[in-house]
mmCIF file with all atom_site columns, C-alpha atoms in Angstrom:
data_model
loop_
_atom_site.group_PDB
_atom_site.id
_atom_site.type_symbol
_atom_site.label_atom_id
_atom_site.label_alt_id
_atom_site.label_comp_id
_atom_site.label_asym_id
_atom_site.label_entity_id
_atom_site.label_seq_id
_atom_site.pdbx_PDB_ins_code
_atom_site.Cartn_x
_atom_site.Cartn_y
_atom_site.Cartn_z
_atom_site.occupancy
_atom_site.B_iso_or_equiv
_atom_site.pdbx_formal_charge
_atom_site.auth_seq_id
_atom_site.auth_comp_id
_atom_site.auth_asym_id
_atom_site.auth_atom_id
_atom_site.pdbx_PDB_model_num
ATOM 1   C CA . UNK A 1 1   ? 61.402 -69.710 -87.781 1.00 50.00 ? 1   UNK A CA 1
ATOM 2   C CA . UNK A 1 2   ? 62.983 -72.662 -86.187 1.00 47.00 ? 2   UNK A CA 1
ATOM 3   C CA . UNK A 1 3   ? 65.043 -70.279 -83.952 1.00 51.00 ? 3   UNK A CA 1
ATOM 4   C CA . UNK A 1 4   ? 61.549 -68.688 -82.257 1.00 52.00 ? 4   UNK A CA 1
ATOM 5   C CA . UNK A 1 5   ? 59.823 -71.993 -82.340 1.00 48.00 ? 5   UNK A CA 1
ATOM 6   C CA . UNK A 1 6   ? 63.167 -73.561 -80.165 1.00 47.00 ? 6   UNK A CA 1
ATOM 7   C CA . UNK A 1 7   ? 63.226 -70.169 -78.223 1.00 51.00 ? 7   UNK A CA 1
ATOM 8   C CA . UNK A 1 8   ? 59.146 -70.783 -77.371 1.00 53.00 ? 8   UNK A CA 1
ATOM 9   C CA . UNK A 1 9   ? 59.575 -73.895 -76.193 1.00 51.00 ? 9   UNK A CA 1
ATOM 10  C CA . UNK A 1 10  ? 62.724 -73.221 -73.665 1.00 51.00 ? 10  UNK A CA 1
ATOM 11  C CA . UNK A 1 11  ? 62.877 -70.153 -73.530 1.00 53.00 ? 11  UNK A CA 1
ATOM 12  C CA . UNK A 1 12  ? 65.185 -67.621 -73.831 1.00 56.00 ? 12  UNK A CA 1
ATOM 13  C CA . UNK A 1 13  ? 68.434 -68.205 -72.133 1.00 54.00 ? 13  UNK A CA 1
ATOM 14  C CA . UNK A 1 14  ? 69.302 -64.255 -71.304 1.00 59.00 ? 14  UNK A CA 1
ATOM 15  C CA . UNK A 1 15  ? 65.826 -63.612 -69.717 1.00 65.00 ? 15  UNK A CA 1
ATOM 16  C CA . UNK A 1 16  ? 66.375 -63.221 -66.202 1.00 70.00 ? 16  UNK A CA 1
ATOM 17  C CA . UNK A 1 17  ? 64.706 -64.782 -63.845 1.00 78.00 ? 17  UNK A CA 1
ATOM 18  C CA . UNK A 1 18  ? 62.064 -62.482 -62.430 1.00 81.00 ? 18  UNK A CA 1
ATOM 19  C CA . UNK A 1 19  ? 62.694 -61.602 -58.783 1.00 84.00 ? 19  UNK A CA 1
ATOM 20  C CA . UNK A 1 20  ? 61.160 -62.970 -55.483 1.00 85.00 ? 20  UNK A CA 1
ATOM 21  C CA . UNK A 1 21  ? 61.329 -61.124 -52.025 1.00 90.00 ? 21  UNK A CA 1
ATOM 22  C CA . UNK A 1 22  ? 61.464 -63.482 -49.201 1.00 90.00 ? 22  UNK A CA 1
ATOM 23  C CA . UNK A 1 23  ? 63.198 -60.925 -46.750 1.00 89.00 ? 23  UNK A CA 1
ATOM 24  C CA . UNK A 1 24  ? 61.922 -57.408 -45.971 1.00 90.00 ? 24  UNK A CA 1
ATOM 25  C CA . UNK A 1 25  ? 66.133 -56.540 -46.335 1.00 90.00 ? 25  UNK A CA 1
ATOM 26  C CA . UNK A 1 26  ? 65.885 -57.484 -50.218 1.00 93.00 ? 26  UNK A CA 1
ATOM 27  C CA . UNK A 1 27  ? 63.695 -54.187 -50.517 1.00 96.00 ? 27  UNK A CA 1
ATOM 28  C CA . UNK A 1 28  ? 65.399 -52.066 -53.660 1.00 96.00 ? 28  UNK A CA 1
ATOM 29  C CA . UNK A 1 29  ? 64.044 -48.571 -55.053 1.00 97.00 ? 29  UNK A CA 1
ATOM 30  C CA . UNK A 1 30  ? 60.743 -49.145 -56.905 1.00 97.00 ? 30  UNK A CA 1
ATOM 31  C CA . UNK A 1 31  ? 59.559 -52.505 -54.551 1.00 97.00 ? 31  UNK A CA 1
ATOM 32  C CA . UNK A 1 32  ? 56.291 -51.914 -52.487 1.00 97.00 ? 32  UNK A CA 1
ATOM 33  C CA . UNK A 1 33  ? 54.808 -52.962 -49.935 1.00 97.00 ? 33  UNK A CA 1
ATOM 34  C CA . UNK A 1 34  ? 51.368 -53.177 -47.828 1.00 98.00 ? 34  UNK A CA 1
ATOM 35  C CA . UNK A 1 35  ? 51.013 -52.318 -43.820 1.00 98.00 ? 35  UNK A CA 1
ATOM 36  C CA . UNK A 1 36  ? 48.966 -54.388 -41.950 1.00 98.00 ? 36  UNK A CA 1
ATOM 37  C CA . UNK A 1 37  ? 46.177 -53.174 -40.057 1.00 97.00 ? 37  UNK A CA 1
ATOM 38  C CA . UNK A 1 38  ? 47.313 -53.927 -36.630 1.00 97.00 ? 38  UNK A CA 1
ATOM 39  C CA . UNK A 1 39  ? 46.743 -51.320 -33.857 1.00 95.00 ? 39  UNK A CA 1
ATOM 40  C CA . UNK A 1 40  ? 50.550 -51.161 -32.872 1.00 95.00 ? 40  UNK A CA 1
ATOM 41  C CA . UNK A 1 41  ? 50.797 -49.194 -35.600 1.00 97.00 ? 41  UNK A CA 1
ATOM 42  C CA . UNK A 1 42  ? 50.502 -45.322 -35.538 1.00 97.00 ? 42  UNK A CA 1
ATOM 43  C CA . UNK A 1 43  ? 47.366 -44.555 -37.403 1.00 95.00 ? 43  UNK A CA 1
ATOM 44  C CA . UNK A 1 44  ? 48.837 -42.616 -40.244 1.00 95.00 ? 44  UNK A CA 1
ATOM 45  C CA . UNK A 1 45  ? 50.751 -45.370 -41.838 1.00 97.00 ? 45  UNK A CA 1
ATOM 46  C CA . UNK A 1 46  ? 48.193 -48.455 -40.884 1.00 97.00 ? 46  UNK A CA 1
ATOM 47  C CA . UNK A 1 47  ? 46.631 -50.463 -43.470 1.00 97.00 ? 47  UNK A CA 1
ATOM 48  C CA . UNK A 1 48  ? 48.858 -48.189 -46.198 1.00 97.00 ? 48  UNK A CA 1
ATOM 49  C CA . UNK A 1 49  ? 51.246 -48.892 -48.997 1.00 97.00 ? 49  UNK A CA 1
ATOM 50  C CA . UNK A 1 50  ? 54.332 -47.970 -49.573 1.00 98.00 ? 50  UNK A CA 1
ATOM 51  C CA . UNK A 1 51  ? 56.968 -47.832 -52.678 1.00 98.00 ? 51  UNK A CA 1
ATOM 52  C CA . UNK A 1 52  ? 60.473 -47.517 -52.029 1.00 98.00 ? 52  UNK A CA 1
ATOM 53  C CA . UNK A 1 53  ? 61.948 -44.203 -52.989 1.00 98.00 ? 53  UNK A CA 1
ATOM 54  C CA . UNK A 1 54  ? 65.305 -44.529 -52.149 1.00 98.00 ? 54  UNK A CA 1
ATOM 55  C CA . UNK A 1 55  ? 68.405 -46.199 -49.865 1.00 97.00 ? 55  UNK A CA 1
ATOM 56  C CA . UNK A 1 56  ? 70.762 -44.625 -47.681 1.00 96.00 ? 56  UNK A CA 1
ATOM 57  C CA . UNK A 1 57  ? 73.551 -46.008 -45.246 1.00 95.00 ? 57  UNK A CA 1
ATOM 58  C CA . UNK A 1 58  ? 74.224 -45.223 -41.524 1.00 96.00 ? 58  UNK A CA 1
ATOM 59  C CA . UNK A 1 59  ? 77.152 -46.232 -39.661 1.00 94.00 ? 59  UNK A CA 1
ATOM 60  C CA . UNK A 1 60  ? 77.021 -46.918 -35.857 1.00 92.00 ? 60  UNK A CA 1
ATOM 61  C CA . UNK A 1 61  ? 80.407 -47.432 -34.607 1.00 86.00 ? 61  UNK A CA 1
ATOM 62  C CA . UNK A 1 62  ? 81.035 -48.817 -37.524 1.00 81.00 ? 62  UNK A CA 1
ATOM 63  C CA . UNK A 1 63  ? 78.351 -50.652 -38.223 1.00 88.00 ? 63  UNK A CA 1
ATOM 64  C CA . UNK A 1 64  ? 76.376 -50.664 -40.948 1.00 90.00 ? 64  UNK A CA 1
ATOM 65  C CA . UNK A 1 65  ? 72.230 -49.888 -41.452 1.00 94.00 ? 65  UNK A CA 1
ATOM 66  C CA . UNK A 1 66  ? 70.607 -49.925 -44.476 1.00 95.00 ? 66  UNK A CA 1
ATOM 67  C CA . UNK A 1 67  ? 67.548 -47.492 -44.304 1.00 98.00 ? 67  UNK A CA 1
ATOM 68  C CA . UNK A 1 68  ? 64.600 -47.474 -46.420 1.00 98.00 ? 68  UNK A CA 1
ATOM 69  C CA . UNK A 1 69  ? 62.614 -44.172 -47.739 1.00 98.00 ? 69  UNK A CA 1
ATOM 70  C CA . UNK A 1 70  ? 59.107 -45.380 -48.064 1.00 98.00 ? 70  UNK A CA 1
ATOM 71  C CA . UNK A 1 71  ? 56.206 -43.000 -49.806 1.00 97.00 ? 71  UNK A CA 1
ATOM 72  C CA . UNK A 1 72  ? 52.583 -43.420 -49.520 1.00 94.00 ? 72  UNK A CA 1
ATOM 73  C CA . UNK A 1 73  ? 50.069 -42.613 -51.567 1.00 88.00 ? 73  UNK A CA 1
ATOM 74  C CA . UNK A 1 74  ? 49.947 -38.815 -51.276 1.00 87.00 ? 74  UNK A CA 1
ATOM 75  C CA . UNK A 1 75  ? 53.884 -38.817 -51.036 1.00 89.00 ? 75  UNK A CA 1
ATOM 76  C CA . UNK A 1 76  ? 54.498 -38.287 -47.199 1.00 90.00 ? 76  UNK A CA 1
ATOM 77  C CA . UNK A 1 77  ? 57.675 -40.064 -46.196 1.00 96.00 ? 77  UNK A CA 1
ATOM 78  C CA . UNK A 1 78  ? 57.761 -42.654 -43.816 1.00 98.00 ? 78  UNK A CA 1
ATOM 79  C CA . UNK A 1 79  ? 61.728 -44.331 -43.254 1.00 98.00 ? 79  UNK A CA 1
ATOM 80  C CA . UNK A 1 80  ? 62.090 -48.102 -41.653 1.00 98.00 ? 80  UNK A CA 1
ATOM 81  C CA . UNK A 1 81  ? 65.582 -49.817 -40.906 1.00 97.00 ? 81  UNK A CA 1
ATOM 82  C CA . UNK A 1 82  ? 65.876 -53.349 -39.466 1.00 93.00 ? 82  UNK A CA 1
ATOM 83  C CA . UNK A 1 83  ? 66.951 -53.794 -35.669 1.00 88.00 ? 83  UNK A CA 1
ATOM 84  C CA . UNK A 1 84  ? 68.348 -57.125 -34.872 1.00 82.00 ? 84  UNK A CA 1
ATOM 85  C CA . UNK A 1 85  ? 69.118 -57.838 -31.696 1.00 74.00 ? 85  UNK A CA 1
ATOM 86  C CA . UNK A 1 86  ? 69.714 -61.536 -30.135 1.00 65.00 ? 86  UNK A CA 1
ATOM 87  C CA . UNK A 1 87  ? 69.044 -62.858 -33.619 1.00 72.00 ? 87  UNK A CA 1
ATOM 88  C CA . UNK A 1 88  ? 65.544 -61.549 -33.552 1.00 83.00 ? 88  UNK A CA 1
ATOM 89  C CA . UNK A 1 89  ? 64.572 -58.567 -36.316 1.00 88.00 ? 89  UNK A CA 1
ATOM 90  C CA . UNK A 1 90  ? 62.207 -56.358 -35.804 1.00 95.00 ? 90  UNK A CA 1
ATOM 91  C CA . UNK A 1 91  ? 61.214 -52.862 -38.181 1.00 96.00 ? 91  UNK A CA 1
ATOM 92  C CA . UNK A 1 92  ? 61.659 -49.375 -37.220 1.00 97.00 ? 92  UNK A CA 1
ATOM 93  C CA . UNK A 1 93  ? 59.779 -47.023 -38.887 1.00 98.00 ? 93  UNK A CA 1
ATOM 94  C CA . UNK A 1 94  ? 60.436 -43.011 -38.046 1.00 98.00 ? 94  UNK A CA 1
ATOM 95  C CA . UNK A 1 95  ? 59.147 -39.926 -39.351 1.00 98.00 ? 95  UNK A CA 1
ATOM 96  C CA . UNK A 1 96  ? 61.091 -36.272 -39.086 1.00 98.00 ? 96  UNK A CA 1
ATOM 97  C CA . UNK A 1 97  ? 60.026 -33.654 -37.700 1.00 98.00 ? 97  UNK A CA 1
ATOM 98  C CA . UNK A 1 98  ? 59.752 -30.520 -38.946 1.00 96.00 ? 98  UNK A CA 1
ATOM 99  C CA . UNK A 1 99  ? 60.942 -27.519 -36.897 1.00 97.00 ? 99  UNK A CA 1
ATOM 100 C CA . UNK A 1 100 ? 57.689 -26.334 -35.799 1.00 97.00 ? 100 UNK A CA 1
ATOM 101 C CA . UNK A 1 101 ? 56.779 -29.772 -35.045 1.00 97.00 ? 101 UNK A CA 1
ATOM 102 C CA . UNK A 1 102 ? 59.941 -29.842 -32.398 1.00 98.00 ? 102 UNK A CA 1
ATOM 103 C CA . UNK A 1 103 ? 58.799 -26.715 -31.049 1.00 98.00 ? 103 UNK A CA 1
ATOM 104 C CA . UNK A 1 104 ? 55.227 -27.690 -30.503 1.00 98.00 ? 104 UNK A CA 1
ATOM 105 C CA . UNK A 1 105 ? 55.900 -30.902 -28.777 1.00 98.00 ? 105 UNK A CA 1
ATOM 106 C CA . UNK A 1 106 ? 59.387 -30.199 -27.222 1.00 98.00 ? 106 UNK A CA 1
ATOM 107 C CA . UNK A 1 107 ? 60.671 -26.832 -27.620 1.00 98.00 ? 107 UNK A CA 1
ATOM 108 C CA . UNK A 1 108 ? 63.303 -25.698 -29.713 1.00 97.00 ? 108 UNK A CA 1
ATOM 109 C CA . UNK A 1 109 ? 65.310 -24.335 -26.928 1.00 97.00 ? 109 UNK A CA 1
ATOM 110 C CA . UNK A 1 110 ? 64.820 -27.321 -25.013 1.00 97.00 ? 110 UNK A CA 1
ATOM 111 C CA . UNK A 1 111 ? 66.540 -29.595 -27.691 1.00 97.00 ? 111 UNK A CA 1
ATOM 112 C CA . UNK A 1 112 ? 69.234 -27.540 -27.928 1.00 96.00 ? 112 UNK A CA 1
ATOM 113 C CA . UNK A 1 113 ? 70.090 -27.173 -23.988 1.00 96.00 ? 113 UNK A CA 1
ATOM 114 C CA . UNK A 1 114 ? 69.560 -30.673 -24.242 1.00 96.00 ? 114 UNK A CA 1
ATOM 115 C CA . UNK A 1 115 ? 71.857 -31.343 -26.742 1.00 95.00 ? 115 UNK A CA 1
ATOM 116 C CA . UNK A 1 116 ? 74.531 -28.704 -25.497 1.00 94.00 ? 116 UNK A CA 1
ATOM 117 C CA . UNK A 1 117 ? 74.534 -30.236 -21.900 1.00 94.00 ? 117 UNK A CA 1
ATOM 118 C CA . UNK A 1 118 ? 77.174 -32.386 -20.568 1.00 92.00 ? 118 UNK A CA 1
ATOM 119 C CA . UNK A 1 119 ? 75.130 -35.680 -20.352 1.00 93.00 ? 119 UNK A CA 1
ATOM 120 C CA . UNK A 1 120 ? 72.087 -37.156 -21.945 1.00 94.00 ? 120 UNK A CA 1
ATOM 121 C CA . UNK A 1 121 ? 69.205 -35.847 -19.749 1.00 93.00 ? 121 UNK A CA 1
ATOM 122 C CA . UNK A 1 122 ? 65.444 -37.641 -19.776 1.00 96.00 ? 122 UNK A CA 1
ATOM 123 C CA . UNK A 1 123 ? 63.093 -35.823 -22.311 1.00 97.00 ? 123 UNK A CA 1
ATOM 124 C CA . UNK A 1 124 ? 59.481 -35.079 -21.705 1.00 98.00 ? 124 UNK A CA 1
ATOM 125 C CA . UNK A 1 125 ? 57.385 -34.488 -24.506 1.00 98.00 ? 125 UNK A CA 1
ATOM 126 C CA . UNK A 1 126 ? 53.322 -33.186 -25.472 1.00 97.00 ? 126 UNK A CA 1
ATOM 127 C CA . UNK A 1 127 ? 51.065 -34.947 -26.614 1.00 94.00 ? 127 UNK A CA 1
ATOM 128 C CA . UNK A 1 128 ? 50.220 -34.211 -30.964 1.00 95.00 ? 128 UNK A CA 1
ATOM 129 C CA . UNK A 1 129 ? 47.102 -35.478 -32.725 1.00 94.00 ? 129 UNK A CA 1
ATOM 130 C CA . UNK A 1 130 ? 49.434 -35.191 -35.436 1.00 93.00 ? 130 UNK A CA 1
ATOM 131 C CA . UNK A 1 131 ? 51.771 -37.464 -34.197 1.00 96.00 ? 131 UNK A CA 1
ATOM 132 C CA . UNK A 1 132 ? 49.339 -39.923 -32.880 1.00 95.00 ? 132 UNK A CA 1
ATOM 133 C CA . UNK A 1 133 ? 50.829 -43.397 -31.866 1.00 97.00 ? 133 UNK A CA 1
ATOM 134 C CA . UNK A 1 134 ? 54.503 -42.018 -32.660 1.00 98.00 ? 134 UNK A CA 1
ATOM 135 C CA . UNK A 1 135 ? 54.965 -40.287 -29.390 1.00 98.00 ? 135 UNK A CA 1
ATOM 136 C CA . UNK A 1 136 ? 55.481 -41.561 -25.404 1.00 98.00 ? 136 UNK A CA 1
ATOM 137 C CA . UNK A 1 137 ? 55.237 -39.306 -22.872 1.00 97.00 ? 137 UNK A CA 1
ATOM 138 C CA . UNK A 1 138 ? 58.883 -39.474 -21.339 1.00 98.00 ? 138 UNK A CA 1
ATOM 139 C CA . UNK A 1 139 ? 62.358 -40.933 -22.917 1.00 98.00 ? 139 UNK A CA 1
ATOM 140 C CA . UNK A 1 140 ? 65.410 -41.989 -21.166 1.00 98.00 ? 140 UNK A CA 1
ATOM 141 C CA . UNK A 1 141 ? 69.000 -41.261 -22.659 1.00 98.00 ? 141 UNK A CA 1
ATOM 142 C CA . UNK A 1 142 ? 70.519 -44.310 -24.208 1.00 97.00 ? 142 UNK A CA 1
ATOM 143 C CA . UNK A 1 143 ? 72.796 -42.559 -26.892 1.00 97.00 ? 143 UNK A CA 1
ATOM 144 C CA . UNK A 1 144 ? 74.285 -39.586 -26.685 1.00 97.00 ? 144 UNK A CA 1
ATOM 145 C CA . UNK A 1 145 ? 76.327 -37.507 -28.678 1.00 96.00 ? 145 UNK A CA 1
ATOM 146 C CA . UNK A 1 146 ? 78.007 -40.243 -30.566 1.00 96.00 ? 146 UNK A CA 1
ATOM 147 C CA . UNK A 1 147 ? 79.980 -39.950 -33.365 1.00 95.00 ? 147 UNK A CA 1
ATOM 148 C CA . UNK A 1 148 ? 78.080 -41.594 -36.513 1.00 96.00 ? 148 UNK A CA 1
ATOM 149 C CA . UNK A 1 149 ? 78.715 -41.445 -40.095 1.00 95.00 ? 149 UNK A CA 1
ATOM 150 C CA . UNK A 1 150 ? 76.433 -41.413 -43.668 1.00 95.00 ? 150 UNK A CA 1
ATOM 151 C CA . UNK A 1 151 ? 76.716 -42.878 -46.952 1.00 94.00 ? 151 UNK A CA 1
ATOM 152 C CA . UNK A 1 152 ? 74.279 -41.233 -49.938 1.00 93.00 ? 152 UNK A CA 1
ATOM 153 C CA . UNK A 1 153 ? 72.995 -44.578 -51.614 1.00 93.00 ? 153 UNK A CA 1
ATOM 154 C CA . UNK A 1 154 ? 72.429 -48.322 -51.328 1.00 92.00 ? 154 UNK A CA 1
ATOM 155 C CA . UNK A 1 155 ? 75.754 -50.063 -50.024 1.00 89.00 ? 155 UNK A CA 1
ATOM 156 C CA . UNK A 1 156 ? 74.524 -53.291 -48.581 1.00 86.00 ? 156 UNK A CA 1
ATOM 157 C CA . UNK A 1 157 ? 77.363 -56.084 -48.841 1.00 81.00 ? 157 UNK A CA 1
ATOM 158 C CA . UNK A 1 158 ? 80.183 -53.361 -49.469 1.00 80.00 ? 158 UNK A CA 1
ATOM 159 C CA . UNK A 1 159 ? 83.339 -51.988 -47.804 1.00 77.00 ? 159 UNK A CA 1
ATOM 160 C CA . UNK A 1 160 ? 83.128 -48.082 -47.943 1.00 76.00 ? 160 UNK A CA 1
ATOM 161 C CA . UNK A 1 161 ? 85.886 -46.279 -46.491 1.00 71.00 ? 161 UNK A CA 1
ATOM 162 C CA . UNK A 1 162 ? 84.905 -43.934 -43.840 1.00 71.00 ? 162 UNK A CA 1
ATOM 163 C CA . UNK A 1 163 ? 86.815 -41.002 -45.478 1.00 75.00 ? 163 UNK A CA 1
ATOM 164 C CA . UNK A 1 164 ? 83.848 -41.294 -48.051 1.00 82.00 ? 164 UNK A CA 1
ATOM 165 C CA . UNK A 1 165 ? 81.482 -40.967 -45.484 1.00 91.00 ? 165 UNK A CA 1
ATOM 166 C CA . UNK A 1 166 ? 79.535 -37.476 -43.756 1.00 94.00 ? 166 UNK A CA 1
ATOM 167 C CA . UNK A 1 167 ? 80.035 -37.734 -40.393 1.00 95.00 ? 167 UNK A CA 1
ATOM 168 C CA . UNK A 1 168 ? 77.213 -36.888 -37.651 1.00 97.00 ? 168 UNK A CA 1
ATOM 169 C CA . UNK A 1 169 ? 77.049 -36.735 -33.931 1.00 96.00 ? 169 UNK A CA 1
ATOM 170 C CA . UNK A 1 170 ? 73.610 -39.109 -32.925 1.00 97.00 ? 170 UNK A CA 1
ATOM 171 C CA . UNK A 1 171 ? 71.634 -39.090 -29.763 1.00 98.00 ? 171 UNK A CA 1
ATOM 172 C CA . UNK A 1 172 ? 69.105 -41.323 -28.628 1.00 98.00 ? 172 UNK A CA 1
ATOM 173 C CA . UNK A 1 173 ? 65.864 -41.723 -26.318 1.00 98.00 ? 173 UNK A CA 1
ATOM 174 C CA . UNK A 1 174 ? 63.689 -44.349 -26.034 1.00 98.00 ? 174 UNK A CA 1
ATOM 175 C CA . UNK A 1 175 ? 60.661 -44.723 -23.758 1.00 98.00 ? 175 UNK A CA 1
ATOM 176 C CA . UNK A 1 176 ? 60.254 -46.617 -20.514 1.00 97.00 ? 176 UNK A CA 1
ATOM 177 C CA . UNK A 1 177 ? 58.518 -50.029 -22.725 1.00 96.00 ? 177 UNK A CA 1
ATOM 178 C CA . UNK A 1 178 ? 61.385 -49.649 -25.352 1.00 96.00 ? 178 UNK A CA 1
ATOM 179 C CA . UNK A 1 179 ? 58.821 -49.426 -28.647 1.00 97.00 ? 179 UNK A CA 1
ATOM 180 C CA . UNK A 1 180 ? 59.397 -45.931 -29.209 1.00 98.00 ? 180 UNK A CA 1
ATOM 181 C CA . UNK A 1 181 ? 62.257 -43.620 -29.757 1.00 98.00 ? 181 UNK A CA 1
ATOM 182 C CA . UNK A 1 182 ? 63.049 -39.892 -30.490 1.00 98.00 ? 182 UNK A CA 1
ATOM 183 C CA . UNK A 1 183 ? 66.542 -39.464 -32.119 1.00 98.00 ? 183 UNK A CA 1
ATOM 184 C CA . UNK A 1 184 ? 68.723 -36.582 -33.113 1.00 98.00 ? 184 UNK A CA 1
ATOM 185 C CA . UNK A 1 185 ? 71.293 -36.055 -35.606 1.00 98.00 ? 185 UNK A CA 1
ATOM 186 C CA . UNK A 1 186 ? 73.309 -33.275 -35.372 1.00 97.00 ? 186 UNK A CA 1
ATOM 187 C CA . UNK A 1 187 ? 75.448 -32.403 -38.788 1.00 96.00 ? 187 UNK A CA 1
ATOM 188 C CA . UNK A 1 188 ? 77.944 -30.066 -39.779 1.00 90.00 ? 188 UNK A CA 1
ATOM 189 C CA . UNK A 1 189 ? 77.209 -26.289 -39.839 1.00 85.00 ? 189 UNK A CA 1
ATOM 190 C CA . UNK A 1 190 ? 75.431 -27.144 -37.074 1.00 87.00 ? 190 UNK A CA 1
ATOM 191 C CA . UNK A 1 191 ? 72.256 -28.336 -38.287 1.00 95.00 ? 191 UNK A CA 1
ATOM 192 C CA . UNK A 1 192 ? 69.813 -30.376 -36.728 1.00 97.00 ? 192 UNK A CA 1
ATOM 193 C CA . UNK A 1 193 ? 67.628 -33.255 -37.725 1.00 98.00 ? 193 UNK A CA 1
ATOM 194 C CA . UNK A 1 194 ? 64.925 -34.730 -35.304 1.00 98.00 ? 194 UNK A CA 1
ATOM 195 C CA . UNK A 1 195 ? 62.538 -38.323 -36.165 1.00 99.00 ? 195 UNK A CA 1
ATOM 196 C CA . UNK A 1 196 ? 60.024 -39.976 -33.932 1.00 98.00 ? 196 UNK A CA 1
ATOM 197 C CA . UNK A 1 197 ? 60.328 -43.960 -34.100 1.00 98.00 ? 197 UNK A CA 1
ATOM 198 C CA . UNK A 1 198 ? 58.449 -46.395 -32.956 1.00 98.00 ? 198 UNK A CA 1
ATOM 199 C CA . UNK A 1 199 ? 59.906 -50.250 -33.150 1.00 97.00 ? 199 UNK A CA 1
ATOM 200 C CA . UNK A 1 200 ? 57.198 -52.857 -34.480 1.00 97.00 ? 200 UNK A CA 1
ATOM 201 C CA . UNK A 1 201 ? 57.628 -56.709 -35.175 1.00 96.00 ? 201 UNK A CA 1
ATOM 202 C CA . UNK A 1 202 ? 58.182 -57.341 -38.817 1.00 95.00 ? 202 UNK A CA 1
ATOM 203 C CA . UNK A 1 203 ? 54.570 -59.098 -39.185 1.00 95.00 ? 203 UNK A CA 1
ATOM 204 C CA . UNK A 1 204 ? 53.328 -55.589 -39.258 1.00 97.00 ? 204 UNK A CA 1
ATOM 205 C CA . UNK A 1 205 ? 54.545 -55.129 -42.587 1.00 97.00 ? 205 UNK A CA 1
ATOM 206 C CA . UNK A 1 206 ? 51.479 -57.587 -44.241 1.00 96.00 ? 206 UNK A CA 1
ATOM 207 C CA . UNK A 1 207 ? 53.487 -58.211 -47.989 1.00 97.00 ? 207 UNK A CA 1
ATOM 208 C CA . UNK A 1 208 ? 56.237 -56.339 -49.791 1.00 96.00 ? 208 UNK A CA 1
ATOM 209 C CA . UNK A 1 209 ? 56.953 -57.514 -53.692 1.00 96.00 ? 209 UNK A CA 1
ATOM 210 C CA . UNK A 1 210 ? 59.187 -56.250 -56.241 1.00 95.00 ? 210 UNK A CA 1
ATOM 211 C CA . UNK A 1 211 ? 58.628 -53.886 -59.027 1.00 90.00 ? 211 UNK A CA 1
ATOM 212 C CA . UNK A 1 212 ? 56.758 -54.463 -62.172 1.00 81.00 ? 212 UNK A CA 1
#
């Protein structure tokens, strides 16, 4: 009796503290989060929420990127990843593309000589009602062919040997303002994965919290 009436009144010393999210980065599997309703953002993931389904590394010349899988409501995913340049972070948030997708706005053919050529060459690509707010009209080469390198799971603060990773060759184009991107990862066996990005300031994600 005593012990519960002691434990009431200061509580119980094992309870852990419940979590508080103060950075977007502090995101784990099961955390959500709200979009705002700014008009920067492509229409299909404005004013929705999100609850992370899962973590994944990237490497980039070694260094590490954490990237978030984020599903809506009727389970489409979205991914976002932090870019931090000149100590100023803003969220990317991508989508991939599904074959037919590539075809309609690009051609397949067209990625391939692309990624078979010599030298990154400047994309063009059709406009998609679809794909409303992801896409810019042209992209310039920035990345191309570069050796890259993935890590199943959530490795944030960890050393990871690169042995343990899946390697990838990356390209990437980004449009004449810089907010958008369309990036290509080219795996073993020759397979080929394609996203759409656009680059938004972190404001645009309206609240995030953890899980209940």
């Amino acid at each position: 009796m005593f012990g519960s009436m002691f434990k009431g009144i200061f509580g119980d010393k094992n309870e852990e503290a419940p979590r508080v999210l103060e950075k977007i980065d502090q995101l784990k599997i099961g955390d959500m989060l709200d979009m705002s309703d700014s008009f920067g953002l492509p229409k299909s993931i404005r004013e929705q929420s999100f609850e992370v389904k899962s973590i994944d590394s990237y490497y980039y010349d070694e260094r590490p990127e954490t990237e978030w899988e984020l599903l809506s409501a009727d389970k489409k995913p979205v991914f976002v990843s932090m870019d931090s340049e000149d100590n100023d972070t803003e969220a990317c948030f991508s989508l991939q593309l599904k074959r037919k997708d590539v075809e309609a706005i690009l051609g397949w053919d067209r990625l391939v000589s692309v990624l078979d050529a010599a030298e990154g060459a400047d994309i063009e690509l059709k406009p998609s009602e679809q794909y409303d707010g992801w896409l810019a009209d042209t992209y310039h080469c920035v990345e191309f062919n570069n050796r890259a390198s993935y890590l199943d799971g959530d490795h944030r603060g960890k050393n990871t040997a690169p042995g343990n990773r899946e390697e990838f060759r990356y390209s990437k184009f980004v449009s004449q303002d810089e907010t958008k991107s369309f990036e290509i990862e080219r795996w073993s066996k020759n397979e080929i994965d394609v996203f759409v990005a656009v680059l938004r300031p972190v404001s645009d994600i309206k609240d995030f919290w953890p899980k209940s």
